[in-house]
């Protein structure tokens, strides 16, 4: 569990410079989606740094949960098409 918490902290640190709006949804959804969003944005920050702000506008926790296993390019496309 400690390794997972350290990894989550590293993801949050990687995206700390970006103002992320609060997620919407139930408390359980928001908690889970916050972890998913931090992980995905941290990874995308390395490969597509200019797209982070567009993806950060996704505030629906359910959207992040539903797209948690989507490939990075699919996430980016969904933001462009939104």
Short mmCIF file of C-alpha atoms in Angstrom, two decimals:
data_model
loop_
_atom_site.label_atom_id
_atom_site.label_comp_id
_atom_site.label_asym_id
_atom_site.label_seq_id
_atom_site.Cartn_x
_atom_site.Cartn_y
_atom_site.Cartn_z
CA UNK A 1 0.00 0.00 0.00
CA UNK A 2 2.88 2.37 0.74
CA UNK A 3 4.21 2.03 -2.82
CA UNK A 4 0.79 2.87 -4.27
CA UNK A 5 0.52 5.95 -2.04
CA UNK A 6 4.01 7.05 -3.07
CA UNK A 7 3.11 6.61 -6.73
CA UNK A 8 -0.08 8.64 -6.28
CA UNK A 9 1.91 11.39 -4.54
CA UNK A 10 4.39 11.44 -7.43
CA UNK A 11 1.54 11.80 -9.94
CA UNK A 12 0.05 14.68 -7.97
CA UNK A 13 3.45 16.38 -7.75
CA UNK A 14 3.93 16.07 -11.51
CA UNK A 15 0.70 17.94 -12.22
CA UNK A 16 0.89 20.36 -9.27
CA UNK A 17 1.55 23.33 -11.54
CA UNK A 18 -1.78 22.90 -13.29
CA UNK A 19 -4.92 24.35 -11.78
CA UNK A 20 -7.34 21.44 -11.83
CA UNK A 21 -11.00 22.20 -11.24
CA UNK A 22 -12.75 20.08 -8.63
CA UNK A 23 -14.39 16.90 -9.87
CA UNK A 24 -18.14 16.42 -9.64
CA UNK A 25 -19.97 13.26 -8.60
CA UNK A 26 -20.50 11.22 -5.48
CA UNK A 27 -17.79 11.22 -2.82
CA UNK A 28 -16.68 7.71 -3.85
CA UNK A 29 -16.60 8.64 -7.54
CA UNK A 30 -14.62 11.81 -6.88
CA UNK A 31 -12.05 10.00 -4.72
CA UNK A 32 -11.49 7.29 -7.34
CA UNK A 33 -11.56 9.66 -10.31
CA UNK A 34 -9.11 12.04 -8.64
CA UNK A 35 -6.54 9.24 -8.52
CA UNK A 36 -7.27 8.24 -12.12
CA UNK A 37 -7.07 11.83 -13.36
CA UNK A 38 -3.77 12.49 -11.57
CA UNK A 39 -2.22 9.32 -13.01
CA UNK A 40 -3.42 9.94 -16.55
CA UNK A 41 -2.52 13.64 -16.61
CA UNK A 42 0.95 12.95 -15.17
CA UNK A 43 1.59 10.39 -17.90
CA UNK A 44 0.21 12.62 -20.64
CA UNK A 45 2.21 15.58 -19.35
CA UNK A 46 5.37 13.77 -20.42
CA UNK A 47 4.13 12.92 -23.92
CA UNK A 48 1.63 15.72 -24.73
CA UNK A 49 2.29 18.66 -22.38
CA UNK A 50 0.17 21.13 -24.34
CA UNK A 51 -2.98 19.00 -24.09
CA UNK A 52 -3.18 18.82 -20.32
CA UNK A 53 -5.19 22.00 -19.90
CA UNK A 54 -7.86 20.77 -22.31
CA UNK A 55 -8.17 17.43 -20.55
CA UNK A 56 -8.23 19.10 -17.15
CA UNK A 57 -11.54 20.71 -18.06
CA UNK A 58 -13.20 17.30 -17.76
CA UNK A 59 -14.74 17.57 -14.30
CA UNK A 60 -17.24 14.71 -14.35
CA UNK A 61 -15.80 11.97 -12.12
CA UNK A 62 -17.84 9.38 -14.01
CA UNK A 63 -16.10 10.38 -17.28
CA UNK A 64 -12.65 9.70 -15.77
CA UNK A 65 -13.81 6.38 -14.34
CA UNK A 66 -15.41 5.32 -17.62
CA UNK A 67 -12.26 6.25 -19.56
CA UNK A 68 -9.70 4.93 -17.06
CA UNK A 69 -8.48 2.22 -19.44
CA UNK A 70 -8.81 4.18 -22.67
CA UNK A 71 -5.58 4.62 -24.65
CA UNK A 72 -3.94 8.03 -24.33
CA UNK A 73 -4.72 8.96 -27.94
CA UNK A 74 -8.42 8.19 -27.34
CA UNK A 75 -8.45 10.54 -24.35
CA UNK A 76 -6.84 13.27 -26.40
CA UNK A 77 -9.28 12.76 -29.28
CA UNK A 78 -12.27 12.90 -26.96
CA UNK A 79 -11.08 16.25 -25.66
CA UNK A 80 -10.60 17.67 -29.14
CA UNK A 81 -14.05 16.50 -30.20
CA UNK A 82 -15.78 17.80 -27.06
#
